């Protein structure tokens, strides 16, 4: 019983082998220092467990096992790409990592490496969220660990918030610039302008999502896993006569890129249609709580970026401002 460290002859890597309770395990590390540090920590943990009489009471699970269970039991389509990339990073830099403190340490190393690589903070946060969800499920659902560790991973707020808002006239010009051969894609782009829906949500629409002149998105069709109801204008309803849309993400992207180039606005992104929708609603006096629900935001913090576009809120403030000078005038 115990941990041994040895160097692989065929590769420049180090292996930590162990035999605990009759079971053999091994892990690979890039340097001798990492291997010996792991062996020391693992042996200390084993001795502590043996001393406390808890050896074998609760099995330990790997992050890979947690990912596999999460994918099999939950809808993770919105996280699919990030799950694959996190799994690849862990396989390369922390193979066989155990869910617990080791996983926290590895995730922080991943976070640092991605930042040094120049990835956007929002992208890094999406990768961190994959690990946080596995940790959360391990504690709250699967009873794999004894402590809630997901809260120990921070996701700094990204400082890349975009402020690209088009007027109704500019949106109309963009739509008009969509090439003639992209008729179906033009419908998708227009519907994005009229509903504020994400491209993935639009591409996943089916006839069953229509109900009494509204789009009803199921939990498995939204980014935050919550159902959402989106009202439709008279202009939007005819766009949904044939669902699902007979096109692909690439064709929609191509149509949009050609349209923005035609009007000389290469800075515009498809996702900006969502921001424009919210901004126009705010400018017409719609409340931020309504905009939050229409966009499917989890809180008003995200929606508050559109508050600047609501002039009516200043009218109500002006009506409540104190009248200092007038007070003296009434006494004379």
GROMACS .gro file of C-alpha atoms in nm, residues 49-314:
model
  266
   49UNK     CA    1  -0.880   0.863   0.601
   50UNK     CA    2  -0.743   0.545   0.754
   51UNK     CA    3  -0.687   0.716   1.090
   52UNK     CA    4  -1.040   0.860   1.093
   53UNK     CA    5  -1.191   0.527   1.001
   54UNK     CA    6  -1.351   0.654   0.682
   55UNK     CA    7  -1.146   0.450   0.437
   56UNK     CA    8  -1.376   0.314   0.170
   57UNK     CA    9  -1.695   0.476   0.297
   58UNK     CA   10  -1.740   0.710   0.002
   59UNK     CA   11  -1.573   0.634  -0.330
   60UNK     CA   12  -1.392   0.907  -0.515
   61UNK     CA   13  -1.497   1.000  -0.866
   62UNK     CA   14  -1.302   1.159  -1.147
   63UNK     CA   15  -1.397   1.477  -1.328
   64UNK     CA   16  -1.434   1.271  -1.645
   65UNK     CA   17  -1.695   1.055  -1.472
   66UNK     CA   18  -1.877   1.367  -1.358
   67UNK     CA   19  -1.882   1.510  -1.711
   68UNK     CA   20  -2.016   1.184  -1.853
   69UNK     CA   21  -2.293   1.168  -1.595
   70UNK     CA   22  -2.386   1.534  -1.645
   71UNK     CA   23  -2.408   1.487  -2.023
   72UNK     CA   24  -2.621   1.173  -1.987
   73UNK     CA   25  -2.864   1.313  -1.729
   74UNK     CA   26  -2.902   1.681  -1.818
   75UNK     CA   27  -2.958   1.897  -2.124
   76UNK     CA   28  -2.617   2.047  -2.193
   77UNK     CA   29  -2.657   2.151  -2.556
   78UNK     CA   30  -2.582   2.514  -2.479
   79UNK     CA   31  -2.254   2.407  -2.312
   80UNK     CA   32  -2.155   2.135  -2.559
   81UNK     CA   33  -1.856   2.310  -2.715
   82UNK     CA   34  -1.719   2.430  -2.383
   83UNK     CA   35  -1.760   2.083  -2.228
   84UNK     CA   36  -1.552   1.930  -2.507
   85UNK     CA   37  -1.278   2.192  -2.471
   86UNK     CA   38  -1.263   2.162  -2.090
   87UNK     CA   39  -1.251   1.782  -2.115
   88UNK     CA   40  -0.966   1.808  -2.366
   89UNK     CA   41  -0.771   2.048  -2.142
   90UNK     CA   42  -0.813   1.827  -1.834
   91UNK     CA   43  -0.715   1.512  -2.025
   92UNK     CA   44  -0.395   1.682  -2.135
   93UNK     CA   45  -0.298   1.870  -1.820
   94UNK     CA   46  -0.470   1.683  -1.535
   95UNK     CA   47  -0.566   1.332  -1.649
   96UNK     CA   48  -0.775   1.133  -1.403
   97UNK     CA   49  -0.829   1.437  -1.180
   98UNK     CA   50  -1.048   1.364  -0.877
   99UNK     CA   51  -1.355   1.575  -0.799
  100UNK     CA   52  -1.255   1.777  -0.495
  101UNK     CA   53  -0.971   2.011  -0.404
  102UNK     CA   54  -0.755   1.867  -0.681
  103UNK     CA   55  -1.016   1.971  -0.937
  104UNK     CA   56  -1.030   2.323  -0.793
  105UNK     CA   57  -0.652   2.356  -0.824
  106UNK     CA   58  -0.652   2.224  -1.181
  107UNK     CA   59  -0.935   2.455  -1.281
  108UNK     CA   60  -0.751   2.759  -1.148
  109UNK     CA   61  -0.448   2.653  -1.353
  110UNK     CA   62  -0.673   2.624  -1.658
  111UNK     CA   63  -0.820   2.966  -1.587
  112UNK     CA   64  -0.473   3.120  -1.570
  113UNK     CA   65  -0.357   2.940  -1.886
  114UNK     CA   66  -0.659   3.054  -2.086
  115UNK     CA   67  -0.610   3.412  -1.971
  116UNK     CA   68  -0.244   3.405  -2.073
  117UNK     CA   69  -0.355   3.266  -2.409
  118UNK     CA   70  -0.561   3.580  -2.462
  119UNK     CA   71  -0.913   3.435  -2.450
  120UNK     CA   72  -1.199   3.671  -2.366
  121UNK     CA   73  -1.314   3.667  -2.005
  122UNK     CA   74  -1.665   3.564  -2.111
  123UNK     CA   75  -1.518   3.259  -2.288
  124UNK     CA   76  -1.309   3.168  -1.984
  125UNK     CA   77  -1.617   3.204  -1.763
  126UNK     CA   78  -1.807   2.960  -1.985
  127UNK     CA   79  -1.530   2.702  -1.937
  128UNK     CA   80  -1.524   2.760  -1.560
  129UNK     CA   81  -1.902   2.719  -1.550
  130UNK     CA   82  -1.865   2.363  -1.680
  131UNK     CA   83  -1.651   2.271  -1.379
  132UNK     CA   84  -1.876   2.461  -1.138
  133UNK     CA   85  -2.178   2.267  -1.260
  134UNK     CA   86  -2.005   1.931  -1.214
  135UNK     CA   87  -1.903   2.035  -0.862
  136UNK     CA   88  -2.254   2.155  -0.783
  137UNK     CA   89  -2.416   1.833  -0.903
  138UNK     CA   90  -2.154   1.624  -0.722
  139UNK     CA   91  -2.257   1.781  -0.392
  140UNK     CA   92  -2.628   1.861  -0.432
  141UNK     CA   93  -2.751   1.578  -0.654
  142UNK     CA   94  -2.511   1.285  -0.662
  143UNK     CA   95  -2.370   1.292  -0.306
  144UNK     CA   96  -2.019   1.239  -0.439
  145UNK     CA   97  -1.851   1.502  -0.219
  146UNK     CA   98  -1.919   1.629   0.133
  147UNK     CA   99  -1.873   2.003   0.076
  148UNK     CA  100  -2.016   2.255  -0.174
  149UNK     CA  101  -1.702   2.349  -0.367
  150UNK     CA  102  -1.853   2.523  -0.670
  151UNK     CA  103  -1.864   2.854  -0.482
  152UNK     CA  104  -1.485   2.852  -0.452
  153UNK     CA  105  -1.444   2.916  -0.824
  154UNK     CA  106  -1.480   3.280  -0.925
  155UNK     CA  107  -1.596   3.411  -1.261
  156UNK     CA  108  -1.475   3.773  -1.297
  157UNK     CA  109  -1.717   3.997  -1.483
  158UNK     CA  110  -1.605   4.042  -1.845
  159UNK     CA  111  -1.510   4.394  -1.950
  160UNK     CA  112  -1.604   4.345  -2.314
  161UNK     CA  113  -1.966   4.458  -2.302
  162UNK     CA  114  -2.082   4.574  -2.645
  163UNK     CA  115  -2.290   4.885  -2.705
  164UNK     CA  116  -2.399   4.855  -3.068
  165UNK     CA  117  -2.756   4.977  -3.113
  166UNK     CA  118  -2.922   5.039  -3.447
  167UNK     CA  119  -3.230   5.252  -3.508
  168UNK     CA  120  -3.537   5.109  -3.679
  169UNK     CA  121  -3.428   5.278  -4.004
  170UNK     CA  122  -3.078   5.128  -3.980
  171UNK     CA  123  -3.224   4.784  -3.912
  172UNK     CA  124  -3.447   4.821  -4.219
  173UNK     CA  125  -3.143   4.915  -4.431
  174UNK     CA  126  -2.954   4.611  -4.304
  175UNK     CA  127  -3.247   4.384  -4.386
  176UNK     CA  128  -3.286   4.535  -4.732
  177UNK     CA  129  -2.919   4.462  -4.800
  178UNK     CA  130  -2.961   4.086  -4.759
  179UNK     CA  131  -2.894   3.935  -5.106
  180UNK     CA  132  -3.196   3.810  -5.299
  181UNK     CA  133  -3.080   3.449  -5.292
  182UNK     CA  134  -3.109   3.437  -4.912
  183UNK     CA  135  -3.489   3.446  -4.876
  184UNK     CA  136  -3.517   3.201  -4.584
  185UNK     CA  137  -3.217   3.354  -4.411
  186UNK     CA  138  -3.377   3.699  -4.449
  187UNK     CA  139  -3.677   3.570  -4.249
  188UNK     CA  140  -3.447   3.448  -3.972
  189UNK     CA  141  -3.267   3.784  -3.955
  190UNK     CA  142  -3.593   3.979  -3.950
  191UNK     CA  143  -3.736   3.755  -3.680
  192UNK     CA  144  -3.425   3.816  -3.471
  193UNK     CA  145  -3.490   4.189  -3.501
  194UNK     CA  146  -3.857   4.150  -3.407
  195UNK     CA  147  -3.815   3.907  -3.115
  196UNK     CA  148  -3.465   3.947  -2.970
  197UNK     CA  149  -3.415   3.571  -2.991
  198UNK     CA  150  -3.071   3.413  -3.011
  199UNK     CA  151  -2.966   3.253  -3.337
  200UNK     CA  152  -2.962   2.907  -3.178
  201UNK     CA  153  -3.315   2.957  -3.045
  202UNK     CA  154  -3.438   3.065  -3.389
  203UNK     CA  155  -3.278   2.770  -3.564
  204UNK     CA  156  -3.438   2.527  -3.318
  205UNK     CA  157  -3.795   2.656  -3.363
  206UNK     CA  158  -4.062   2.400  -3.445
  207UNK     CA  159  -4.439   2.428  -3.509
  208UNK     CA  160  -4.504   2.315  -3.149
  209UNK     CA  161  -4.337   2.635  -3.026
  210UNK     CA  162  -4.626   2.848  -3.159
  211UNK     CA  163  -4.925   2.908  -2.936
  212UNK     CA  164  -5.192   3.180  -2.964
  213UNK     CA  165  -4.973   3.425  -3.153
  214UNK     CA  166  -4.675   3.371  -2.927
  215UNK     CA  167  -4.352   3.177  -2.932
  216UNK     CA  168  -4.321   2.948  -2.631
  217UNK     CA  169  -3.968   2.820  -2.574
  218UNK     CA  170  -3.927   2.504  -2.367
  219UNK     CA  171  -3.658   2.479  -2.094
  220UNK     CA  172  -3.434   2.271  -2.323
  221UNK     CA  173  -3.443   2.544  -2.589
  222UNK     CA  174  -3.313   2.834  -2.379
  223UNK     CA  175  -2.967   2.925  -2.258
  224UNK     CA  176  -3.062   2.939  -1.888
  225UNK     CA  177  -3.287   2.631  -1.897
  226UNK     CA  178  -3.603   2.828  -1.817
  227UNK     CA  179  -3.918   2.848  -2.036
  228UNK     CA  180  -3.984   3.178  -2.211
  229UNK     CA  181  -4.283   3.336  -2.384
  230UNK     CA  182  -4.224   3.585  -2.667
  231UNK     CA  183  -4.514   3.786  -2.814
  232UNK     CA  184  -4.531   3.823  -3.191
  233UNK     CA  185  -4.618   4.133  -3.391
  234UNK     CA  186  -4.827   4.120  -3.708
  235UNK     CA  187  -4.506   4.151  -3.905
  236UNK     CA  188  -4.351   3.850  -3.731
  237UNK     CA  189  -4.636   3.597  -3.753
  238UNK     CA  190  -4.610   3.529  -4.132
  239UNK     CA  191  -4.239   3.453  -4.092
  240UNK     CA  192  -4.325   3.139  -3.897
  241UNK     CA  193  -4.550   2.968  -4.149
  242UNK     CA  194  -4.291   2.703  -4.234
  243UNK     CA  195  -4.095   2.566  -3.941
  244UNK     CA  196  -3.827   2.460  -3.886
  245UNK     CA  197  -3.640   2.705  -4.109
  246UNK     CA  198  -3.495   2.531  -4.415
  247UNK     CA  199  -3.145   2.668  -4.372
  248UNK     CA  200  -2.827   2.630  -4.168
  249UNK     CA  201  -2.630   2.844  -3.924
  250UNK     CA  202  -2.359   2.894  -4.187
  251UNK     CA  203  -2.606   3.022  -4.447
  252UNK     CA  204  -2.762   3.263  -4.196
  253UNK     CA  205  -2.416   3.385  -4.102
  254UNK     CA  206  -2.322   3.429  -4.467
  255UNK     CA  207  -2.639   3.626  -4.545
  256UNK     CA  208  -2.587   3.852  -4.245
  257UNK     CA  209  -2.220   3.918  -4.321
  258UNK     CA  210  -2.296   4.014  -4.681
  259UNK     CA  211  -2.571   4.250  -4.567
  260UNK     CA  212  -2.352   4.430  -4.312
  261UNK     CA  213  -2.073   4.466  -4.568
  262UNK     CA  214  -2.319   4.613  -4.818
  263UNK     CA  215  -2.416   4.894  -4.578
  264UNK     CA  216  -2.059   4.953  -4.463
  265UNK     CA  217  -2.105   4.821  -4.108
  266UNK     CA  218  -1.862   4.529  -4.063
  267UNK     CA  219  -1.872   4.590  -3.687
  268UNK     CA  220  -2.230   4.463  -3.653
  269UNK     CA  221  -2.282   4.108  -3.523
  270UNK     CA  222  -2.591   3.891  -3.544
  271UNK     CA  223  -2.621   3.894  -3.164
  272UNK     CA  224  -2.650   4.275  -3.180
  273UNK     CA  225  -3.004   4.226  -3.316
  274UNK     CA  226  -3.092   4.108  -2.966
  275UNK     CA  227  -2.945   4.423  -2.811
  276UNK     CA  228  -3.124   4.643  -3.066
  277UNK     CA  229  -3.456   4.477  -2.984
  278UNK     CA  230  -3.412   4.546  -2.614
  279UNK     CA  231  -3.288   4.900  -2.669
  280UNK     CA  232  -3.584   4.987  -2.892
  281UNK     CA  233  -3.829   4.850  -2.634
  282UNK     CA  234  -3.662   5.059  -2.363
  283UNK     CA  235  -3.673   5.371  -2.581
  284UNK     CA  236  -4.048   5.325  -2.618
  285UNK     CA  237  -4.092   5.313  -2.241
  286UNK     CA  238  -4.111   4.937  -2.178
  287UNK     CA  239  -4.009   4.844  -1.823
  288UNK     CA  240  -3.677   4.672  -1.759
  289UNK     CA  241  -3.854   4.383  -1.586
  290UNK     CA  242  -4.053   4.313  -1.903
  291UNK     CA  243  -3.739   4.335  -2.117
  292UNK     CA  244  -3.564   4.100  -1.876
  293UNK     CA  245  -3.839   3.840  -1.913
  294UNK     CA  246  -3.859   3.877  -2.291
  295UNK     CA  247  -3.483   3.826  -2.330
  296UNK     CA  248  -3.465   3.550  -2.071
  297UNK     CA  249  -3.210   3.721  -1.848
  298UNK     CA  250  -3.158   3.572  -1.503
  299UNK     CA  251  -3.152   3.913  -1.334
  300UNK     CA  252  -3.199   4.285  -1.396
  301UNK     CA  253  -2.824   4.336  -1.367
  302UNK     CA  254  -2.774   4.223  -1.727
  303UNK     CA  255  -3.085   4.401  -1.853
  304UNK     CA  256  -2.986   4.731  -1.690
  305UNK     CA  257  -2.748   4.807  -1.978
  306UNK     CA  258  -3.057   4.919  -2.175
  307UNK     CA  259  -3.179   5.163  -1.911
  308UNK     CA  260  -3.010   5.454  -2.093
  309UNK     CA  261  -3.256   5.410  -2.380
  310UNK     CA  262  -3.565   5.474  -2.167
  311UNK     CA  263  -3.634   5.850  -2.166
  312UNK     CA  264  -3.958   5.811  -1.970
  313UNK     CA  265  -3.770   5.725  -1.652
  314UNK     CA  266  -3.615   6.074  -1.653
   0.00000   0.00000   0.00000
